[in-house]
Amino acid sequence: AELKGTNCIYRFKSIDINHDGAVSLEEFKAIPHHRGYAEETFKSKDLNGDGSLTQEELCTAKGKGMHKRMGK
């Protein structure tokens, strides 16, 4: 788990193009995404709904039920 966390920190820093400590939807969409669900994935990880992802939000394994929303 330690290695995965470290990898996620590096990934966060590489996605945070303007280095403001948060990943915007535009920054998030600029990288390839599994199955192409960038916006859905972003929304599921944006736990506080502020429109940006902190390192903690990006690196957590849990989201806000993305798979339930995608199944509608």
Short mmCIF file of C-alpha atoms in Angstrom, two decimals:
data_model
loop_
_atom_site.label_atom_id
_atom_site.label_comp_id
_atom_site.label_asym_id
_atom_site.label_seq_id
_atom_site.Cartn_x
_atom_site.Cartn_y
_atom_site.Cartn_z
CA ALA A 1 0.00 0.00 0.00
CA GLU A 2 2.92 2.32 0.72
CA LEU A 3 4.25 2.02 -2.83
CA LYS A 4 0.83 2.63 -4.34
CA GLY A 5 0.46 5.78 -2.24
CA THR A 6 3.86 7.03 -3.36
CA ASN A 7 2.98 6.35 -7.00
CA CYS A 8 -0.24 8.28 -6.59
CA ILE A 9 1.62 11.28 -5.18
CA TYR A 10 3.83 11.35 -8.29
CA ARG A 11 0.77 10.91 -10.51
CA PHE A 12 -1.01 13.79 -8.75
CA LYS A 13 1.99 16.06 -9.24
CA SER A 14 2.19 15.15 -12.93
CA ILE A 15 -1.54 15.84 -13.47
CA ASP A 16 -1.48 19.14 -11.53
CA ILE A 17 -0.09 21.03 -14.52
CA ASN A 18 -0.20 24.50 -12.96
CA HIS A 19 1.12 23.21 -9.59
CA ASP A 20 -1.60 24.88 -7.53
CA GLY A 21 -2.10 21.85 -5.30
CA ALA A 22 -5.41 20.86 -6.89
CA VAL A 23 -6.36 19.06 -10.09
CA SER A 24 -9.07 20.75 -12.13
CA LEU A 25 -11.43 18.87 -14.42
CA GLU A 26 -9.50 20.24 -17.42
CA GLU A 27 -6.20 18.95 -16.04
CA PHE A 28 -7.82 15.59 -15.22
CA LYS A 29 -9.32 15.24 -18.70
CA ALA A 30 -5.91 15.88 -20.28
CA ILE A 31 -4.69 12.41 -19.25
CA PRO A 32 -5.86 9.04 -20.63
CA HIS A 33 -8.64 7.36 -18.66
CA HIS A 34 -9.78 3.77 -18.39
CA ARG A 35 -12.84 3.33 -20.61
CA GLY A 36 -12.87 7.08 -21.31
CA TYR A 37 -15.00 8.06 -18.30
CA ALA A 38 -12.86 11.03 -17.26
CA GLU A 39 -15.68 13.33 -16.18
CA GLU A 40 -17.56 10.60 -14.27
CA THR A 41 -14.35 9.48 -12.56
CA PHE A 42 -13.50 13.07 -11.64
CA LYS A 43 -16.95 13.70 -10.15
CA SER A 44 -16.81 10.46 -8.16
CA LYS A 45 -13.46 11.44 -6.63
CA ASP A 46 -14.42 15.07 -5.92
CA LEU A 47 -15.70 14.17 -2.46
CA ASN A 48 -16.39 17.73 -1.31
CA GLY A 49 -17.88 18.81 -4.65
CA ASP A 50 -15.66 21.87 -5.06
CA GLY A 51 -14.75 21.17 -8.69
CA SER A 52 -11.14 20.23 -8.03
CA LEU A 53 -9.31 17.21 -6.65
CA THR A 54 -6.89 17.35 -3.77
CA GLN A 55 -4.12 14.79 -3.55
CA GLU A 56 -6.13 12.98 -0.88
CA GLU A 57 -9.26 12.87 -3.05
CA LEU A 58 -7.35 11.65 -6.10
CA CYS A 59 -5.44 8.99 -4.21
CA THR A 60 -8.31 7.53 -2.22
CA ALA A 61 -9.68 4.24 -3.52
CA LYS A 62 -13.25 5.26 -2.71
CA GLY A 63 -15.50 7.56 -4.67
CA LYS A 64 -19.11 8.71 -4.48
CA GLY A 65 -20.69 5.69 -6.16
CA MET A 66 -19.44 6.27 -9.69
CA HIS A 67 -20.38 2.75 -10.76
CA LYS A 68 -23.95 3.20 -9.55
CA ARG A 69 -24.34 6.42 -11.57
CA MET A 70 -22.75 4.88 -14.64
CA GLY A 71 -25.24 2.01 -14.54
CA LYS A 72 -28.30 4.22 -14.93
#
